């Protein structure tokens, strides 16, 4: 894969937003551009309708295709200006994309992320937190301080997160010089991480006004350049070599954390990604966050950020079949699979993945856009897919709250030698009901175990989902997931009241992920993903197929950047006034 190379320090700085991934100048902006106000309130907020409800052609200001985290972030930020009507079109019967939930017999299941940080503090560098601050909607947060790891040697580490606890872990698992090596590494990267914290991805937009919005954070920008210099784009493994970090446990541990964050090990992930993560995760008094009500509460907050504004809607069961182009050569709207038309005055934003977005473009009506998307696809490799196991169990005799001996989440690694990115080698387990008991019936627990983007789609590609062969393959594949749960709950199979196995075919079918992929696989040496702007005027992309990449914070950042690029510089500046660093 070869992406757009960036040669100077300023451009390489944008890599920061893959992992974060004052003065009021509104009067100055007023001289540059007046605010365009549109008539609002013609269509009520809709949260559970189909495209059949569209009886005639309708017109809005902005259309967002897909209600994943990126799409909802874009739509809610645009809606927050109260200058634009926004319609979000979702093909599923529930919003959230890969973060949506479903219920079986009172158990709340979700296929999205289960480990969050940087969301409960008022001041945070997390882009999703910034979206919440802009739209003034947010879940209630539960904080806790530990997660566990079953090492290949068989022991459980469930120490508290943060700086002091990790030094205890190094004494137990590292070699005689592990502590000194860790000190040396943190001394090298902490100044860069601290500078990154002060640079919000919310400042990025795709026009000349970016000089003003990013210039607002000029001191932090200078601090990052001074701290990181030309090393910003380098693979993090280069820093490990330069600092002579040789302890096997440290190297393996960093590979695991890096892979869980971005789907790449330290030899492929950029310096900025790891500098941010390590500076944040291993600082004093750090805590992990969990939304009350589970991940669906995050989705619900973003939906409220859209639908509470007059003229802004979420339309479920609305599958888009084509992007329309007007006589003026701009994106003019969308067509649903049943032939309905929704027109857009201002913009169309696709939150679908890159491969799915390309299927919506007719090369005859938008030849330049079709070629651009084909070129993007040609340059991209994909991350692998997932295996999921969702289990609802009788929790009689099990803890009701997490502890050092029974954490709410743990990782299980079979072999360091195979690598954390090897198929079915690393499994993550989350018992969400230990953190929020409302996610399971009384006396029960909800469990989600999965392999994180390491299951090849090709293994499943030609299998009939209704065949005995498929059922046998699912049963065999799920063994690694059951085994990871059994390390903590040996009799989990006897306790199970509900069990659901998901494969790459499931991931593809229900999460609308092309070939079931987690998203694009990016190496630091390849450059960065293409941005939100496209060659078709009025058409934008967001989500994990665009800069800054995969993961919930990055998806939120991509949505913000798309929103920033659609709204006026004045409205963008007002958004920045709301975020707290």
XYZ file of C-alpha atoms in Angstrom:
581
model
C 0.000 0.000 0.000
C 1.250 3.441 -0.852
C -0.523 6.538 0.387
C 0.108 10.188 -0.230
C 3.640 10.969 1.040
C 4.154 14.027 3.210
C 7.579 15.606 3.205
C 7.594 18.551 5.584
C 7.094 18.826 9.307
C 3.798 20.664 9.136
C 2.196 17.982 6.992
C 3.648 15.171 9.064
C 2.135 16.814 12.112
C -1.308 15.817 10.837
C -0.452 12.272 11.888
C -1.244 13.440 15.391
C -4.928 13.378 14.556
C -4.773 9.642 13.899
C -4.535 9.147 17.632
C -6.289 12.020 19.349
C -7.374 10.948 17.210
C -8.438 31.952 24.004
C -9.258 34.665 21.896
C -12.644 35.060 20.222
C -12.139 36.098 16.588
C -15.777 35.856 15.474
C -15.903 39.587 14.680
C -12.952 39.135 12.342
C -14.622 36.188 10.644
C -17.758 38.239 10.115
C -15.785 40.482 7.781
C -14.794 37.416 5.782
C -18.091 35.639 5.388
C -21.671 36.146 6.536
C -23.552 33.344 8.168
C -25.972 31.574 5.867
C -29.189 30.905 7.732
C -31.737 28.560 6.210
C -35.384 28.076 6.962
C -35.797 25.368 9.616
C -38.539 23.251 11.073
C -40.253 21.813 7.981
C -39.602 18.195 8.900
C -39.824 16.771 12.412
C -37.080 14.572 13.833
C -37.670 10.961 12.842
C -35.938 8.103 14.652
C -37.634 4.918 13.459
C -39.056 5.236 9.966
C -38.336 3.804 6.531
C -37.758 5.391 3.161
C -41.370 4.411 2.356
C -42.364 7.339 4.587
C -40.871 9.710 2.026
C -43.989 10.293 -0.067
C -42.414 12.832 -2.353
C -39.036 14.301 -3.139
C -37.738 16.279 -0.168
C -34.857 18.677 0.249
C -32.521 19.277 3.152
C -29.189 21.022 3.586
C -26.881 18.123 4.452
C -27.338 14.381 3.956
C -25.196 11.932 5.921
C -25.074 8.340 4.675
C -24.648 5.968 7.618
C -25.107 6.417 11.362
C -21.784 5.058 12.573
C -19.754 7.105 15.037
C -18.184 9.144 12.236
C -21.491 9.891 10.535
C -23.287 10.786 13.757
C -20.357 12.974 14.846
C -20.491 14.856 11.538
C -24.273 15.218 11.597
C -24.530 16.274 15.234
C -21.745 18.856 14.935
C -23.344 20.379 11.830
C -26.772 20.352 13.498
C -25.336 22.085 16.571
C -24.782 25.269 14.559
C -28.576 25.536 14.084
C -27.914 26.880 10.585
C -28.438 23.651 8.656
C -31.052 20.937 8.337
C -29.458 17.486 8.421
C -30.872 14.075 7.475
C -28.956 10.936 8.472
C -29.859 7.893 6.354
C -29.185 4.510 7.998
C -29.808 1.207 6.199
C -30.054 -0.755 9.468
C -33.039 -0.727 11.843
C -30.890 0.755 14.605
C -28.218 3.485 14.641
C -24.588 3.134 15.648
C -22.906 1.180 12.888
C -20.366 -1.210 14.405
C -21.187 0.240 17.844
C -24.902 -0.629 17.877
C -26.422 -3.014 20.423
C -29.152 -5.653 20.407
C -30.954 -7.557 23.137
C -31.707 -11.260 23.620
C -33.695 -12.430 26.663
C -32.778 -9.289 28.575
C -29.036 -9.491 27.810
C -27.559 -6.412 26.113
C -24.965 -7.349 23.485
C -22.713 -5.137 21.393
C -20.013 -5.846 18.837
C -18.172 -2.574 19.209
C -15.473 -1.416 21.619
C -15.579 -2.130 25.340
C -12.535 -0.245 26.637
C -12.709 3.555 26.866
C -10.508 6.278 28.314
C -10.368 10.055 28.291
C -14.143 10.501 28.241
C -15.116 11.155 31.849
C -12.650 14.037 32.520
C -13.885 17.506 31.672
C -10.523 18.331 30.088
C -9.462 15.671 27.614
C -7.685 15.287 24.253
C -10.168 12.577 23.140
C -11.986 13.692 19.939
C -15.195 11.929 20.954
C -15.231 13.965 24.167
C -14.900 17.087 22.050
C -17.913 16.040 19.969
C -19.932 15.634 23.173
C -18.864 19.087 24.318
C -19.784 20.645 20.966
C -23.249 19.068 20.819
C -23.851 19.375 24.593
C -24.994 15.759 24.910
C -23.110 13.018 26.738
C -23.603 9.720 28.563
C -23.065 9.305 32.281
C -19.685 7.708 32.973
C -18.558 4.941 35.299
C -14.844 5.062 36.150
C -12.672 2.134 37.215
C -8.951 1.492 37.368
C -7.953 -1.982 36.187
C -8.113 -4.488 33.367
C -6.501 -7.911 33.196
C -4.156 -9.890 30.986
C -3.636 -13.642 30.883
C -0.049 -14.044 29.732
C 1.195 -17.038 27.714
C 2.788 -18.253 30.948
C -0.729 -18.611 32.389
C -0.737 -15.943 35.094
C -3.319 -13.170 35.422
C -2.167 -9.576 35.653
C -4.978 -7.274 36.764
C -3.105 -4.361 38.231
C -4.514 -0.863 38.286
C -3.822 1.263 35.229
C -1.398 4.139 35.500
C 2.270 4.827 36.046
C 2.897 3.329 39.494
C 1.022 0.100 38.845
C 2.946 -0.529 35.628
C 6.270 -0.318 37.436
C 5.044 -3.091 39.719
C 4.148 -5.089 36.632
C 7.655 -4.559 35.252
C 9.180 -5.884 38.473
C 7.114 -9.035 38.127
C 7.386 -9.690 34.392
C 10.332 -7.706 33.062
C 14.039 -8.345 33.142
C 16.569 -6.755 35.500
C 16.842 -3.554 33.430
C 13.163 -3.243 32.475
C 12.454 -0.365 34.855
C 15.413 1.654 33.664
C 14.509 1.033 30.027
C 10.940 2.139 30.620
C 12.101 5.342 32.313
C 14.312 6.108 29.339
C 11.495 5.518 26.857
C 8.987 7.652 28.749
C 11.497 10.488 29.091
C 11.835 10.479 25.308
C 8.160 10.464 24.392
C 6.352 12.214 27.271
C 7.097 15.774 26.023
C 5.645 14.846 22.634
C 2.569 13.253 24.209
C 1.937 16.285 26.404
C 2.230 18.619 23.417
C -0.177 16.454 21.393
C -2.762 16.689 24.166
C -3.016 20.431 23.501
C -3.758 20.006 19.772
C -7.395 19.042 19.101
C -8.400 17.298 15.893
C -11.447 19.578 16.096
C -9.253 22.361 14.661
C -8.792 20.643 11.290
C -10.848 21.631 8.237
C -10.345 21.162 4.490
C -9.998 24.702 3.186
C -7.755 27.740 3.564
C -9.378 28.664 6.869
C -7.480 25.798 8.480
C -4.659 28.307 8.933
C -6.906 30.221 11.337
C -8.432 27.296 13.202
C -5.141 25.440 13.672
C -3.316 28.707 14.226
C -5.454 29.143 17.325
C -3.293 26.391 18.847
C 0.037 27.684 17.544
C 1.974 27.235 20.828
C 0.973 23.567 21.015
C 1.796 23.143 17.338
C 5.263 24.516 17.935
C 5.649 22.295 20.985
C 4.904 19.167 18.982
C 7.333 20.134 16.262
C 10.063 20.785 18.790
C 9.366 17.589 20.722
C 8.924 15.271 17.744
C 10.587 16.963 14.838
C 11.026 14.806 11.761
C 10.323 11.599 13.729
C 6.554 12.157 13.824
C 5.867 9.802 10.902
C 8.418 7.158 11.789
C 7.404 3.691 12.971
C 7.471 3.587 16.751
C 9.882 0.658 16.588
C 12.530 3.153 15.407
C 12.247 4.964 18.747
C 12.517 1.655 20.587
C 15.717 0.869 18.725
C 17.171 4.339 19.265
C 16.482 4.128 22.990
C 17.801 0.540 23.155
C 14.533 -0.887 24.501
C 15.324 -4.599 24.411
C 13.365 -6.061 27.323
C 11.127 -8.788 25.813
C 8.163 -8.067 28.071
C 8.188 -4.347 27.267
C 8.396 -5.024 23.524
C 5.594 -7.596 23.607
C 3.418 -5.431 25.832
C 3.789 -2.407 23.574
C 2.989 -4.506 20.502
C -0.215 -5.674 22.183
C -1.342 -2.191 23.217
C -0.500 -0.780 19.822
C -2.403 -3.521 18.019
C -5.468 -3.069 20.191
C -5.423 0.650 19.458
C -4.792 0.681 15.712
C -4.600 -2.866 14.381
C -0.832 -2.609 13.831
C 2.244 -3.459 15.872
C 5.024 -1.044 16.816
C 6.896 -1.734 13.584
C 4.039 -0.201 11.579
C 2.367 2.333 13.902
C 3.595 5.961 13.882
C 5.455 7.607 16.747
C 2.606 10.046 17.400
C 0.096 7.255 18.017
C 2.176 5.605 20.704
C 3.411 8.856 22.224
C -0.165 9.914 22.800
C -1.297 6.526 24.123
C 1.617 5.938 26.500
C 1.568 9.491 27.838
C -2.152 9.170 28.532
C -2.326 5.576 29.800
C 0.695 5.723 32.083
C 0.196 9.035 33.827
C -0.693 9.392 37.516
C -4.341 8.986 38.584
C -5.534 7.793 35.179
C -8.850 5.901 35.033
C -10.826 3.875 32.517
C -14.342 4.909 31.525
C -17.535 3.028 30.765
C -20.834 4.592 29.674
C -23.872 3.867 31.831
C -26.122 1.811 29.593
C -23.210 0.532 27.510
C -21.975 1.726 24.135
C -25.559 2.326 23.026
C -25.561 5.330 25.380
C -22.775 6.879 23.301
C -24.814 6.318 20.150
C -27.968 7.695 21.804
C -26.155 10.874 22.874
C -24.976 11.477 19.310
C -28.466 10.803 17.952
C -29.908 13.343 20.396
C -27.309 15.784 19.140
C -28.943 15.500 15.719
C -32.662 15.095 16.343
C -33.108 17.764 19.036
C -32.648 20.466 16.394
C -35.565 21.539 14.166
C -35.436 20.049 10.695
C -32.792 17.435 11.614
C -33.669 13.764 11.316
C -32.408 10.209 11.601
C -34.057 7.915 9.049
C -33.639 4.195 9.787
C -34.231 1.377 7.278
C -33.217 3.840 4.555
C -30.751 2.139 2.243
C -28.978 4.455 -0.198
C -28.392 3.103 -3.699
C -26.799 6.087 -5.452
C -25.243 9.502 -4.990
C -26.818 12.067 -7.298
C -24.966 14.781 -9.220
C -26.690 17.990 -10.353
C -26.327 19.880 -13.603
C -23.874 22.193 -11.844
C -21.481 19.292 -11.233
C -22.071 19.180 -7.483
C -23.386 16.372 -5.299
C -27.098 17.110 -5.264
C -28.562 14.338 -3.106
C -29.122 10.606 -2.836
C -31.459 7.949 -4.170
C -32.810 5.199 -1.921
C -32.956 1.557 -2.943
C -36.694 1.884 -3.574
C -36.303 4.911 -5.812
C -37.032 7.804 -3.434
C -35.019 11.019 -3.830
C -33.594 13.186 -1.048
C -31.919 16.348 -2.280
C -29.135 18.288 -0.522
C -28.562 22.019 -0.870
C -25.179 22.064 0.827
C -23.440 18.683 1.046
C -23.618 14.898 1.019
C -21.339 13.069 3.473
C -20.719 9.315 3.253
C -19.907 7.485 6.477
C -19.955 4.148 4.628
C -16.590 2.457 4.244
C -14.595 3.296 1.137
C -15.502 0.135 -0.743
C -19.216 0.536 -0.044
C -19.107 4.241 -0.938
C -17.626 3.409 -4.335
C -20.648 1.224 -5.099
C -22.873 4.303 -4.760
C -21.013 6.254 -7.451
C -21.929 6.048 -11.145
C -18.799 6.524 -13.226
C -20.922 8.088 -15.983
C -22.307 10.926 -13.860
C -19.265 11.364 -11.580
C -16.219 10.071 -13.503
C -13.637 12.002 -11.509
C -15.045 10.822 -8.171
C -15.244 7.229 -9.388
C -11.606 7.354 -10.467
C -10.528 8.993 -7.212
C -12.234 6.332 -5.110
C -10.829 3.575 -7.326
C -7.357 5.031 -6.797
C -7.874 5.161 -3.028
C -9.013 1.548 -3.010
C -6.044 0.482 -5.111
C -3.634 1.970 -2.562
C -5.286 0.392 0.477
C -4.870 -2.909 2.215
C -7.493 -4.082 4.710
C -7.310 -5.242 8.269
C -8.669 -8.717 8.838
C -12.066 -9.426 10.360
C -13.431 -10.702 13.684
C -14.737 -13.710 15.517
C -17.314 -12.832 18.182
C -18.832 -14.816 21.015
C -21.730 -13.243 22.916
C -22.778 -15.128 26.039
C -25.443 -14.489 28.653
C -24.823 -16.508 31.814
C -26.240 -17.309 35.214
C -23.916 -15.402 37.550
C -24.792 -17.185 40.800
C -21.713 -17.196 43.015
C -19.747 -14.861 40.740
C -18.672 -11.336 41.751
C -21.074 -8.480 41.106
C -18.314 -5.855 40.883
C -14.866 -5.964 39.258
C -11.782 -6.549 41.381
C -8.099 -7.404 41.065
C -8.933 -11.107 40.995
C -11.976 -10.719 38.752
C -11.577 -7.755 36.349
C -14.385 -6.621 34.067
C -12.149 -6.953 30.995
C -9.145 -9.059 30.186
C -6.946 -10.069 27.278
C -5.788 -13.632 26.739
C -2.597 -14.224 24.745
C -1.664 -17.754 23.734
C 1.870 -17.060 22.433
C 4.157 -14.051 22.271
C 6.265 -15.799 19.619
C 3.386 -16.040 17.147
C 2.792 -12.297 17.465
C -0.226 -10.423 18.742
C -1.473 -10.063 15.158
C -1.535 -13.809 14.453
C -4.993 -15.353 13.805
C -6.774 -16.511 16.981
C -3.790 -15.746 19.207
C -5.129 -12.714 21.082
C -8.649 -12.650 22.538
C -10.358 -9.793 24.370
C -13.121 -10.446 26.887
C -15.539 -7.929 28.407
C -18.063 -8.630 31.166
C -19.895 -5.333 30.784
C -22.504 -6.173 33.422
C -19.771 -6.109 36.079
C -19.553 -2.389 35.381
C -23.264 -1.758 34.762
C -25.641 -4.398 36.088
C -28.492 -3.078 33.919
C -26.879 -4.762 30.895
C -28.004 -8.223 32.062
C -31.047 -9.670 33.862
C -30.845 -9.814 37.646
C -28.381 -12.475 38.777
C -26.780 -12.734 35.330
C -23.792 -11.432 33.389
C -23.335 -10.357 29.778
C -20.038 -11.424 28.178
C -18.444 -10.492 24.858
C -15.277 -12.263 23.666
C -13.633 -11.537 20.321
C -10.429 -11.721 18.315
C -9.479 -8.138 17.353
C -9.164 -7.911 13.558
C -7.081 -11.062 13.128
C -9.549 -13.451 11.471
C -9.007 -13.791 7.677
C -12.165 -13.266 5.649
C -10.884 -15.681 3.014
C -11.361 -18.625 5.380
C -15.119 -17.995 5.301
C -15.679 -16.339 1.931
C -17.290 -19.199 0.018
C -19.212 -20.854 2.835
C -23.007 -21.106 2.770
C -24.299 -19.625 6.043
C -27.125 -22.186 6.092
C -24.894 -25.212 5.613
C -23.807 -27.821 8.210
C -20.225 -26.976 7.226
C -20.714 -23.385 8.395
C -22.191 -24.469 11.723
C -19.261 -26.831 12.275
C -16.737 -24.126 11.382
C -18.392 -21.688 13.806
C -18.291 -24.221 16.620
C -14.620 -24.984 16.018
C -13.654 -21.327 15.642
C -15.447 -20.319 18.839
C -13.290 -22.651 20.961
C -10.533 -20.058 21.300
C -13.141 -17.586 22.586
C -14.692 -20.004 25.061
C -11.200 -20.906 26.303
C -10.388 -17.233 26.962
C -13.546 -16.848 29.078
C -12.903 -20.138 30.881
C -9.621 -18.825 32.211
C -11.711 -16.609 34.462
C -15.020 -18.544 34.575
C -14.189 -22.271 34.181
C -17.833 -23.421 34.102
C -19.085 -20.715 31.725
C -20.565 -23.244 29.264
C -22.702 -24.773 31.996
C -23.855 -21.305 33.054
C -24.727 -20.139 29.529
C -28.347 -19.197 28.887
C -27.647 -17.482 25.564
C -24.670 -17.964 23.230
C -24.178 -16.383 19.808
C -21.153 -16.900 17.551
C -20.280 -14.259 14.961
C -17.885 -14.772 12.053
C -16.515 -12.483 9.338
C -19.715 -13.249 7.403
C -21.760 -12.024 10.374
C -19.570 -8.933 10.648
C -20.117 -8.226 6.958
C -23.882 -8.846 7.033
C -24.993 -7.032 10.172
C -22.353 -4.312 10.463
C -22.279 -3.412 6.762
C -18.519 -3.940 6.671
C -17.233 -4.775 3.189
C -15.622 -8.250 3.432
C -16.123 -7.970 7.193
C -12.998 -5.830 7.512
C -12.155 -3.674 10.540
C -10.941 -1.014 8.136
C -7.790 0.017 6.250
C -4.407 -1.292 7.347
C -1.933 1.582 7.538
C 1.822 1.559 7.989
C 3.627 4.650 9.226
C 5.954 4.439 6.229
C 3.042 4.568 3.774
C 1.923 8.075 4.617
C -1.589 8.845 5.783
C -5.107 8.089 4.634
C -6.840 10.429 2.235
C -8.968 13.096 3.865
C -12.645 13.972 3.861
C -12.645 16.168 0.778
C -13.226 14.587 -2.648
C -13.036 15.721 -6.267
C -16.843 16.006 -6.435
C -17.860 19.417 -5.046
C -20.251 19.067 -2.153
C -19.381 15.413 -1.509
C -17.372 14.382 1.552
C -16.321 11.136 3.206
C -15.794 10.335 6.865
C -15.333 7.251 9.010
C -12.454 4.828 9.381
C -11.672 4.645 5.644
C -10.555 8.267 5.795
C -7.985 10.198 7.784
C -7.253 9.700 10.648
C -8.234 5.969 10.507
C -9.759 3.197 12.579
C -11.054 3.250 16.148
C -13.835 5.210 17.829
C -11.778 8.364 18.656
C -10.436 8.495 15.100
C -13.909 7.972 13.595
C -15.255 10.813 15.734
C -12.361 13.003 14.584
C -13.089 12.216 10.932
C -16.715 13.217 11.427
C -15.701 16.494 13.067
C -13.330 17.320 10.223
C -16.089 16.681 7.666
C -18.472 18.878 9.676
C -15.867 21.622 10.061
C -15.354 21.639 6.303
C -19.071 22.022 5.577
C -19.913 24.780 8.064
C -18.662 28.368 7.993
C -15.409 29.366 9.718
C -17.501 31.335 12.213
C -19.483 28.265 13.228
C -16.312 26.191 13.343
C -14.694 28.738 15.662
C -17.731 28.636 17.935
C -17.387 24.844 18.120
C -13.782 25.241 19.217
C -14.926 27.593 21.974
C -16.844 24.690 23.518
C -14.079 22.112 23.788
C -11.849 21.830 26.858
C -8.263 20.587 26.755
